[in-house]
Amino acid sequence: MPLNRRKFLKKSAVTGAGVALAGAVAPVAEAAESAAATTATKKCEKRYSLTVMGTTDLHGHVFNWDYFKNAEYTDAKGNAQGLARVSTLVNEIRAERGRRNTLLIDAGDTIQGTPLTYYYAKVDPITAKGGPVHPMAQAMNAIGFDAVALGNHEFNYGIETLRKFEEQCRFPLLGANALDAKTLKPAFPPYFIKKFRVQGAPPVKVAVLGLTNPGIAIWDKAYVQGKLTFPGLEEQAAKWVPKLKAMGADVVIVSAHSGSSGTSSYGDQLPYIENSAALVAQQVPDIDAILVGHAHVEIPELKVTNAKTGKTVVLSEPLCFAERLSLFDIELTFAKGRWTVEKVAASVLNSNTVADDPKITKLLKDEHDKVVTYVNQVVGTATEALTTVEARYKDAPIIDLITKVQEDVVKAALAGTEYAALPVIAQASPFSRTSEIPAGEVTIRDLSSLYVYDNTLVAKLMTGAQIKAYLEYSAEYFVQTAADVTVDVDKLTNANNRPDYNYDYVSGLSYEIDVAQAAGSRIKKLAYNGAALDDAQKFVFAVNNYRANGGGAFPHVAAAQELWSESTEIRTRIAEWVTAKGVLDPKNFASVDWKLTRDGTPVF
């Protein structure tokens, strides 16, 4: 037995009888001891209190550690991150309310998002023969999760990696709307059922239905096309909830990797809504509570009225990265031979109120230390320091590095295709105002901090006219500033509260942005190869998946023909590019393609 696997089997204490399955048959677990906390309120009525705990969008956060800053995580609000903190909260709730009266679930996006998860997907992959056990499987097994819904980022490293992770988990990965593309049957367990014994009454039967995001069909098309299909959450909930009730479920919980806003970032590219958790509550009867994921927002409690029954459905979304833990407190009464949900209340606990669980930090110290060493390894040398301090209003070489990497990756991907002869241009945004690549030794950590999001790369087919419209929309980021007004750079950008990540550079073209002009008429002297841009000219546009799917509402790009896409993060591509080059010299990637002007006079 390989060393890593021995370590996992010894350290990962498991509770409950849930076993991950690869088909439609769902696991069933039964609490081993009767619940003590039942009180007779009437001669023929009993009561039972159940607490369902929930996390979501963990994204590989086990430790309260920032791998990009090589330091303990901290933010202005005093938040803490990581499953080690959540484990302490879970232990406290179990001690307070009785472990046999609690359930612990998650709403997805587990195995992607930090250097820790990247390392065990790509550097020391769990799919290798005799390979390691995924740190998230180890941590979640040890904490005792009962069931986890699939998130869209579960598919980022391919189905083989996901299946290996599933094999290593001592809990099921649920996805009622993750269907085999050929048979249209569930490719993962749709649901999980657990029975809670109650003294003097039949057991309380709790069902958890797992639903994932339809956007997987777009975002991870390269991995799932022809293999898996992802219908809408409302449709599949309407199919499965009645089945769960027919199986005797007294409580129905939905774990949905889908936000509650009713919106979609991918427009009309799919006939299903991306953030539909509240719609599920509104449209599908007999759901008691929904653990919401995907949106990375904190919703302690949201009450939605079911349109058919008038019943209140309680939703909660804990903040991502294990910064919060949602609690659903469910009160049931037993009368006339059946259990009935009387009340559901939701709240969230803040993980910054507790310390790390030493059981979890000790369990994964070796893995953590390996990744810290990895991200701090030197991969190249920079001839000069590069920074994003002025990148939002000046063409900065550090952003040109991103576009150059994207251009090179897309050109290589399209080599030998009918699109190989088309010019490749690329977009990039000044995500951070403080990123810096120092002169001298450059580490993976330095490069990764430049691209703070988990975006991946897409190639779209665009025309010159569409690119001009795209640039005009991007230029709305600047505040209109008359030619005779003193420029204050702190007041020059973020017009109408537009965030920095929704302002794009476009490489391979030259242009001016005249901020004295009204929005929509700011792009001047737009040229390609020294000549005025031809509206009919075709370009391959290298763009991140957020923008490609409609993020930021930039014109034309979401509807444009997709030529290629991948699931490797752009920040990983940047690290690979620098590693291959060895030397990071701006003369190899930087150029002044655009500048701000007022009535034709440069602002700077």
XYZ file of C-alpha atoms in Angstrom:
604
model
C 0.000 0.000 0.000
C 1.463 3.421 -0.958
C 2.531 5.637 1.920
C -0.025 8.378 1.201
C -2.890 5.922 1.174
C -1.790 4.370 4.475
C -1.723 7.832 5.971
C -5.233 8.530 4.712
C -6.705 5.319 6.051
C -5.118 5.871 9.453
C -5.950 9.546 9.861
C -9.319 9.986 8.202
C -11.886 9.046 10.800
C -15.237 8.404 9.143
C -18.690 8.653 10.615
C -21.907 7.475 9.033
C -22.448 4.835 6.393
C -22.629 6.933 3.231
C -20.682 5.516 0.276
C -20.165 7.372 -3.014
C -21.756 5.607 -5.971
C -21.265 6.198 -9.674
C -24.843 5.447 -10.681
C -28.365 6.436 -9.850
C -28.714 4.285 -6.714
C -28.513 6.540 -3.685
C -26.772 5.693 -0.422
C -28.724 5.389 2.805
C -27.295 5.878 6.290
C -28.974 5.273 9.651
C -28.013 6.983 12.892
C -26.657 4.354 15.256
C -28.247 5.546 18.470
C -31.669 6.865 19.396
C -32.076 10.587 19.932
C -32.473 11.589 23.525
C -33.972 15.005 22.908
C -37.659 14.166 22.336
C -40.379 15.649 24.443
C -44.044 14.678 24.555
C -46.250 17.727 24.215
C -49.505 15.851 23.820
C -50.544 12.310 24.579
C -50.040 11.221 20.961
C -47.517 13.824 19.802
C -43.759 13.814 19.916
C -41.231 16.403 18.820
C -37.813 16.136 17.235
C -35.151 18.774 16.548
C -32.718 18.336 13.671
C -29.818 20.626 12.718
C -28.486 20.565 9.171
C -25.090 22.243 8.778
C -23.894 23.410 5.378
C -20.837 24.768 3.595
C -20.328 25.701 -0.028
C -17.700 26.912 -2.484
C -14.827 25.706 -0.333
C -12.518 25.916 -3.363
C -9.714 23.991 -1.732
C -9.463 26.092 1.420
C -8.355 23.854 4.253
C -6.021 26.222 6.101
C -6.392 29.896 7.007
C -3.501 30.556 4.672
C -2.945 32.816 1.664
C -0.646 30.880 -0.675
C -0.201 33.967 -2.866
C 1.041 36.146 0.008
C 2.774 33.298 1.838
C 1.102 34.332 5.074
C -1.936 33.771 7.272
C -5.088 34.883 5.503
C -6.465 38.239 6.558
C -8.833 40.799 5.133
C -10.257 44.174 6.128
C -13.352 42.563 7.634
C -11.410 40.163 9.826
C -12.631 37.024 8.090
C -10.941 33.658 8.479
C -10.960 30.820 5.979
C -10.556 27.082 5.807
C -12.117 23.791 6.736
C -9.950 23.589 9.841
C -11.971 26.489 11.267
C -15.282 25.052 10.094
C -14.382 21.733 11.704
C -14.227 23.479 15.077
C -17.676 25.007 14.511
C -19.063 21.626 13.467
C -17.621 19.986 16.575
C -19.260 22.637 18.752
C -22.686 22.183 17.145
C -22.465 18.413 17.416
C -21.512 18.658 21.089
C -24.321 21.098 21.804
C -27.135 19.384 19.920
C -26.021 15.777 19.813
C -24.150 14.303 16.889
C -27.071 11.966 16.178
C -29.301 14.974 15.630
C -27.136 16.678 13.007
C -26.387 16.393 9.308
C -23.438 17.996 7.472
C -23.667 18.770 3.756
C -21.983 20.947 1.124
C -23.212 22.649 -2.069
C -20.172 22.154 -4.295
C -17.032 23.684 -5.819
C -14.620 21.704 -3.716
C -11.564 20.557 -5.670
C -10.449 23.737 -7.461
C -9.442 27.216 -6.429
C -6.157 27.233 -4.500
C -2.585 26.136 -5.201
C -3.349 23.241 -2.830
C -6.000 21.825 -5.161
C -4.011 22.603 -8.301
C -1.001 20.769 -6.914
C -2.936 17.551 -6.367
C -4.645 17.782 -9.734
C -1.622 18.599 -11.883
C 1.723 18.490 -10.049
C 1.244 15.381 -7.894
C -2.062 14.207 -9.346
C -4.446 11.951 -7.480
C -5.013 10.100 -10.768
C -1.443 8.788 -10.911
C -0.910 5.114 -10.136
C -0.434 4.875 -6.394
C -1.031 8.611 -6.201
C -2.023 10.634 -3.151
C -5.467 11.070 -1.660
C -6.897 14.489 -2.361
C -6.516 16.872 0.609
C -10.169 17.872 0.366
C -11.233 14.222 0.555
C -9.021 13.720 3.585
C -10.338 16.804 5.379
C -14.007 16.278 4.573
C -13.841 12.598 5.467
C -12.242 13.442 8.787
C -14.834 16.108 9.569
C -17.609 13.693 8.686
C -19.533 15.225 5.795
C -22.673 13.274 4.948
C -23.179 14.404 1.337
C -21.775 16.951 -1.116
C -23.399 18.359 -4.247
C -21.331 18.685 -7.396
C -20.186 22.183 -8.295
C -19.253 23.364 -11.768
C -15.587 23.621 -10.770
C -15.558 19.912 -9.928
C -15.217 19.375 -13.674
C -12.296 21.776 -14.236
C -9.650 19.055 -14.202
C -11.611 16.545 -16.233
C -13.907 13.644 -15.441
C -11.062 11.264 -14.573
C -9.887 13.518 -11.737
C -13.452 14.002 -10.518
C -14.125 10.256 -10.497
C -10.916 9.607 -8.589
C -11.897 12.225 -6.026
C -15.324 10.619 -5.776
C -13.685 7.244 -5.152
C -11.623 8.721 -2.311
C -14.589 10.321 -0.542
C -16.496 8.571 2.218
C -19.625 10.476 1.259
C -21.602 10.692 -1.989
C -21.169 13.393 -4.620
C -24.724 14.262 -5.626
C -25.915 15.507 -9.005
C -29.506 14.728 -9.947
C -29.154 16.882 -13.066
C -25.728 15.552 -14.121
C -26.899 13.014 -16.668
C -25.176 10.572 -18.962
C -25.442 12.163 -22.407
C -26.430 8.876 -24.083
C -28.765 7.251 -21.571
C -30.002 10.458 -19.884
C -29.753 8.652 -16.572
C -27.985 10.177 -13.565
C -24.214 9.802 -13.818
C -23.892 10.490 -10.076
C -26.180 9.677 -7.145
C -29.150 12.040 -7.280
C -29.881 11.931 -3.569
C -28.827 10.782 -0.120
C -31.125 9.545 2.637
C -30.401 9.272 6.324
C -32.663 7.967 9.077
C -32.623 9.462 12.568
C -34.002 7.173 15.246
C -36.411 8.691 17.739
C -37.340 6.930 20.938
C -40.960 5.891 20.968
C -41.653 6.931 17.397
C -40.718 5.954 13.852
C -37.371 7.311 12.607
C -37.183 10.675 10.913
C -36.193 10.139 7.309
C -34.173 13.001 5.793
C -33.459 13.199 2.066
C -30.825 15.445 0.478
C -31.239 16.112 -3.243
C -28.115 17.360 -5.008
C -28.344 19.709 -7.987
C -25.472 21.223 -9.955
C -25.109 24.074 -12.418
C -26.226 23.844 -16.062
C -23.372 26.180 -17.010
C -20.964 23.246 -16.829
C -22.039 22.452 -20.385
C -20.457 25.762 -21.454
C -17.668 26.318 -18.969
C -16.218 22.810 -19.227
C -17.392 21.942 -22.695
C -14.042 20.417 -23.577
C -14.479 17.757 -20.882
C -18.219 17.063 -20.856
C -19.473 17.490 -24.420
C -20.944 14.206 -25.639
C -20.445 12.619 -22.222
C -22.638 14.493 -19.772
C -25.601 16.810 -20.031
C -26.967 19.199 -17.421
C -30.688 20.035 -17.553
C -32.278 22.726 -15.434
C -32.536 22.543 -11.663
C -36.269 23.263 -11.546
C -37.037 20.458 -13.988
C -34.997 17.867 -12.144
C -36.184 18.924 -8.696
C -39.762 18.538 -9.913
C -38.878 15.025 -11.009
C -37.023 13.869 -7.907
C -38.758 15.518 -4.951
C -42.015 13.567 -5.446
C -39.963 10.369 -5.641
C -38.255 11.196 -2.359
C -41.594 11.877 -0.698
C -42.931 8.608 -2.091
C -39.937 6.858 -0.517
C -41.060 8.190 2.840
C -38.858 11.272 3.229
C -40.104 13.374 6.146
C -37.664 16.188 5.416
C -36.423 17.194 1.963
C -33.273 19.311 1.753
C -31.892 20.502 -1.582
C -28.175 21.172 -1.894
C -27.963 23.353 -4.984
C -24.853 24.684 -6.651
C -26.867 27.566 -8.005
C -27.379 31.092 -6.730
C -30.697 32.592 -5.764
C -30.844 35.646 -8.046
C -32.674 34.085 -11.000
C -30.012 35.416 -13.395
C -27.551 33.815 -15.818
C -24.103 35.001 -16.851
C -24.315 33.060 -20.104
C -27.352 34.859 -21.522
C -29.451 32.708 -23.834
C -26.698 30.238 -24.648
C -28.505 27.677 -22.518
C -32.256 27.227 -21.976
C -31.630 26.806 -18.243
C -31.113 29.421 -15.555
C -27.739 29.568 -13.845
C -28.864 30.955 -10.469
C -32.195 29.242 -9.921
C -32.256 28.111 -6.273
C -35.074 30.512 -5.363
C -37.037 29.424 -8.447
C -36.727 25.805 -7.313
C -38.170 26.814 -3.943
C -40.952 28.749 -5.607
C -41.940 26.149 -8.209
C -41.375 22.717 -6.639
C -43.578 21.649 -3.697
C -42.455 19.669 -0.638
C -38.966 21.157 -0.233
C -38.215 22.240 3.316
C -34.851 23.975 2.918
C -32.221 24.737 0.276
C -28.496 25.093 0.844
C -27.446 27.590 -1.826
C -24.036 27.738 -3.504
C -22.166 29.129 -6.504
C -22.787 32.860 -6.044
C -20.144 33.508 -3.352
C -22.488 35.693 -1.317
C -23.665 35.432 2.261
C -27.378 34.840 2.814
C -28.111 33.892 6.433
C -31.790 33.255 5.737
C -34.022 33.795 2.725
C -37.688 32.796 2.814
C -39.425 31.912 -0.435
C -43.103 31.058 -0.745
C -43.932 28.042 -2.859
C -46.440 29.121 -5.494
C -48.389 25.846 -5.418
C -48.644 25.151 -1.697
C -48.117 28.538 -0.070
C -45.515 26.897 2.154
C -42.399 28.807 3.169
C -39.102 27.342 1.967
C -35.983 28.502 3.815
C -32.757 29.140 1.907
C -29.284 29.900 3.232
C -25.927 30.470 1.573
C -22.789 30.554 3.718
C -19.926 32.718 2.523
C -17.404 30.899 0.356
C -13.946 29.536 1.259
C -15.244 28.134 4.579
C -15.670 31.618 5.988
C -19.172 30.735 7.210
C -21.229 27.706 8.207
C -24.979 27.696 7.570
C -27.331 26.163 10.119
C -30.847 24.954 9.379
C -32.730 24.289 12.602
C -35.667 22.062 11.777
C -38.486 21.290 14.219
C -40.717 18.281 13.555
C -43.818 16.925 15.267
C -45.180 13.392 15.137
C -48.935 12.984 15.136
C -51.463 10.736 13.429
C -48.732 8.338 12.392
C -46.440 10.754 10.555
C -43.684 13.305 11.044
C -44.406 16.855 9.914
C -41.975 19.744 9.584
C -43.338 22.446 11.853
C -40.631 25.097 11.534
C -37.351 25.798 9.732
C -34.995 28.603 10.689
C -31.607 29.381 9.148
C -28.563 31.301 10.321
C -24.820 31.440 9.702
C -21.819 31.072 11.967
C -18.593 32.975 11.350
C -15.442 30.874 11.249
C -13.385 33.777 12.597
C -14.914 33.156 16.029
C -13.000 29.913 16.568
C -9.520 28.456 16.231
C -8.376 25.798 13.784
C -9.210 22.224 14.655
C -5.740 20.723 15.341
C -6.998 17.377 14.091
C -7.391 18.822 10.588
C -4.222 20.923 10.543
C -2.182 17.955 11.730
C -3.835 15.662 9.213
C -2.833 17.821 6.245
C 0.358 19.503 7.419
C 2.530 17.486 5.044
C 0.380 18.350 2.019
C 0.244 22.017 3.008
C 4.009 22.221 3.453
C 4.602 20.658 0.031
C 2.409 23.257 -1.630
C 4.030 26.157 0.229
C 7.384 24.929 -1.028
C 5.992 24.554 -4.544
C 4.528 28.063 -4.845
C 7.710 29.613 -3.496
C 9.979 27.921 -6.006
C 11.805 30.186 -8.419
C 10.716 29.711 -12.039
C 12.440 32.623 -13.730
C 14.187 35.949 -13.461
C 12.682 39.370 -14.149
C 14.911 42.015 -15.668
C 12.893 44.752 -13.950
C 10.041 45.121 -11.499
C 6.522 45.052 -12.949
C 3.502 46.444 -11.155
C -0.221 47.063 -11.607
C -0.236 50.340 -9.624
C -1.017 52.467 -12.717
C -2.455 49.704 -14.891
C -6.045 50.921 -14.873
C -5.194 54.192 -16.662
C -1.858 53.477 -18.391
C -0.836 50.637 -20.702
C 1.222 48.608 -18.226
C 3.712 45.899 -19.271
C 2.462 43.575 -16.524
C -0.975 43.394 -18.214
C 0.713 42.936 -21.591
C 2.265 39.807 -20.093
C -1.220 38.343 -19.596
C -2.337 39.122 -23.140
C 0.908 37.762 -24.610
C 0.462 34.465 -22.760
C -3.149 34.211 -23.929
C -2.181 34.956 -27.526
C 0.525 32.285 -27.508
C -1.718 29.628 -25.949
C -4.531 30.240 -28.451
C -2.180 30.335 -31.446
C -0.752 26.962 -30.425
C -4.220 25.510 -29.880
C -5.468 26.605 -33.316
C -2.337 25.589 -35.238
C -3.292 23.385 -38.148
C -6.944 24.437 -38.103
C -8.825 26.585 -40.613
C -8.452 29.535 -38.220
C -4.672 29.347 -37.895
C -4.065 32.175 -40.388
C -6.305 34.675 -38.593
C -4.693 37.301 -36.354
C -5.012 36.613 -32.627
C -5.766 39.449 -30.235
C -6.443 39.182 -26.517
C -8.158 40.916 -23.609
C -7.030 41.313 -20.025
C -8.169 43.372 -17.058
C -6.260 45.180 -14.288
C -7.673 42.921 -11.570
C -5.451 44.165 -8.769
C -3.995 47.586 -8.004
C -1.194 46.142 -5.884
C 0.241 43.143 -7.758
C 3.975 43.185 -8.314
C 6.515 40.942 -9.955
C 9.844 41.907 -8.400
C 13.087 42.366 -10.267
C 15.290 39.324 -9.875
C 13.964 35.918 -8.858
C 10.332 35.254 -9.750
C 8.276 32.585 -7.996
C 5.092 30.794 -8.948
C 3.480 32.730 -6.122
C 4.453 36.071 -7.687
C 2.936 35.101 -11.015
C -0.196 33.571 -9.558
C -1.008 36.720 -7.590
C -1.134 38.674 -10.853
C -4.256 36.802 -11.964
C -6.443 36.564 -8.895
C -9.418 34.794 -10.474
C -9.810 31.193 -11.560
C -10.656 32.156 -15.135
C -9.863 29.888 -18.063
C -9.222 30.706 -21.708
C -11.645 30.765 -24.654
C -11.092 31.663 -28.315
C -13.921 33.536 -30.052
C -14.341 34.644 -33.668
C -14.950 38.416 -33.847
C -15.025 41.102 -36.537
C -13.345 44.487 -36.516
C -16.703 46.216 -36.032
C -17.499 44.010 -33.052
C -14.098 44.661 -31.488
C -14.619 48.421 -31.845
C -17.986 48.139 -30.065
C -16.320 46.030 -27.399
C -13.669 48.716 -26.836
C -16.255 51.493 -26.695
C -18.125 49.599 -24.010
C -14.891 48.999 -22.104
C -14.037 52.713 -22.296
C -17.226 53.550 -20.362
C -15.078 52.676 -17.329
C -13.570 56.168 -17.459
C -15.259 59.275 -16.066
C -15.857 61.899 -18.725
C -13.201 64.562 -18.094
C -13.027 67.857 -19.953
C -9.738 68.886 -21.543
C -9.232 71.862 -19.218
C -9.889 69.980 -15.966
C -7.051 68.847 -13.720
C -6.877 65.053 -13.783
C -7.228 63.207 -10.481
C -6.411 59.551 -11.188
C -8.430 58.453 -8.165
C -11.536 59.979 -9.762
C -10.768 59.123 -13.382
C -11.933 55.496 -13.369
C -14.815 53.307 -12.176
C -17.550 55.422 -13.762
C -21.013 54.304 -12.636
C -19.292 52.056 -10.089
C -17.876 49.753 -12.746
C -15.254 47.497 -11.101
C -11.684 47.262 -12.379
C -12.233 43.712 -13.589
C -14.810 45.011 -16.074
C -12.303 47.220 -17.860
C -10.390 45.452 -20.644
C -7.206 46.053 -22.552
C -7.191 44.553 -26.047
C -3.791 43.607 -27.422
C -2.671 43.560 -31.037
C -4.404 46.835 -31.897
C -3.485 50.484 -31.389
C -6.053 53.023 -30.218
C -6.728 56.089 -28.131
C -9.448 56.532 -25.522
C -10.633 60.141 -25.537
C -12.118 60.643 -22.075
C -13.332 64.141 -22.945
C -15.929 62.550 -25.203
C -19.231 61.024 -24.191
C -19.399 57.285 -23.634
C -19.838 55.469 -26.917
C -17.661 57.916 -28.881
C -14.296 57.553 -27.187
C -12.283 55.115 -29.305
C -10.083 57.045 -31.717
C -7.378 56.101 -34.242
C -8.204 52.412 -33.963
C -5.737 50.529 -36.148
C -4.387 47.092 -36.916
C -0.906 46.693 -38.427
C -0.651 50.453 -38.875
C -3.846 50.753 -40.952
C -7.325 51.843 -39.888
C -9.261 48.857 -38.626
C -11.439 47.207 -41.272
C -14.921 46.521 -39.867
C -15.033 43.244 -41.790
C -11.611 41.990 -40.671
C -11.893 38.717 -38.755
C -9.955 38.129 -35.559
C -9.494 35.295 -33.099
C -10.217 36.879 -29.735
C -8.475 35.246 -26.748
C -10.777 35.974 -23.837
C -11.357 34.649 -20.336
C -14.348 32.391 -19.782
C -16.109 34.925 -17.556
C -16.147 37.472 -20.344
C -16.835 34.837 -23.014
C -19.954 33.752 -21.143
C -21.349 37.259 -20.869
C -19.711 38.419 -17.648
C -19.668 42.208 -17.554
C -22.235 42.358 -20.402
C -19.635 43.288 -23.027
C -21.228 43.356 -26.494
C -21.007 40.569 -29.063
C -18.552 38.302 -27.278
C -21.023 35.919 -25.613
C -22.862 35.315 -28.892
C -19.688 35.037 -30.994
C -18.673 31.693 -32.429
C -16.470 29.733 -30.050
C -13.420 28.214 -31.736
C -11.697 26.629 -28.736
C -11.717 26.539 -24.957
C -9.877 24.845 -22.104
C -10.117 24.356 -18.348
C -6.562 25.210 -17.284
C -6.515 28.451 -15.312
C -4.968 31.456 -17.045
C -2.740 32.072 -14.039
C -1.356 28.565 -14.499
C -0.649 29.344 -18.145
C 1.249 32.456 -17.055
C 3.435 30.388 -14.718
C 4.064 27.809 -17.438
C 5.003 30.517 -19.950
C 7.530 32.175 -17.641
C 8.975 28.803 -16.626
C 9.528 27.932 -20.283
C 11.123 31.310 -21.092
C 13.292 31.503 -17.982
C 13.738 35.274 -18.277
C 10.914 37.781 -17.922
C 11.956 40.758 -20.030
C 9.309 43.350 -21.030
C 10.888 43.762 -24.449
C 9.579 40.265 -25.264
C 5.919 41.023 -24.508
C 5.251 44.691 -23.745
C 4.168 47.469 -26.095
C 2.234 50.714 -25.775
C -0.959 49.858 -27.658
C -3.347 52.403 -26.141
C -3.363 55.684 -24.273
C -5.828 58.098 -22.727
C -6.362 61.413 -24.470
C -8.578 64.485 -24.186
C -9.498 66.057 -27.506
C -6.486 64.286 -28.960
C -3.962 65.423 -26.339
C -2.478 62.669 -24.159
C -3.629 62.748 -20.531
C -0.236 61.521 -19.331
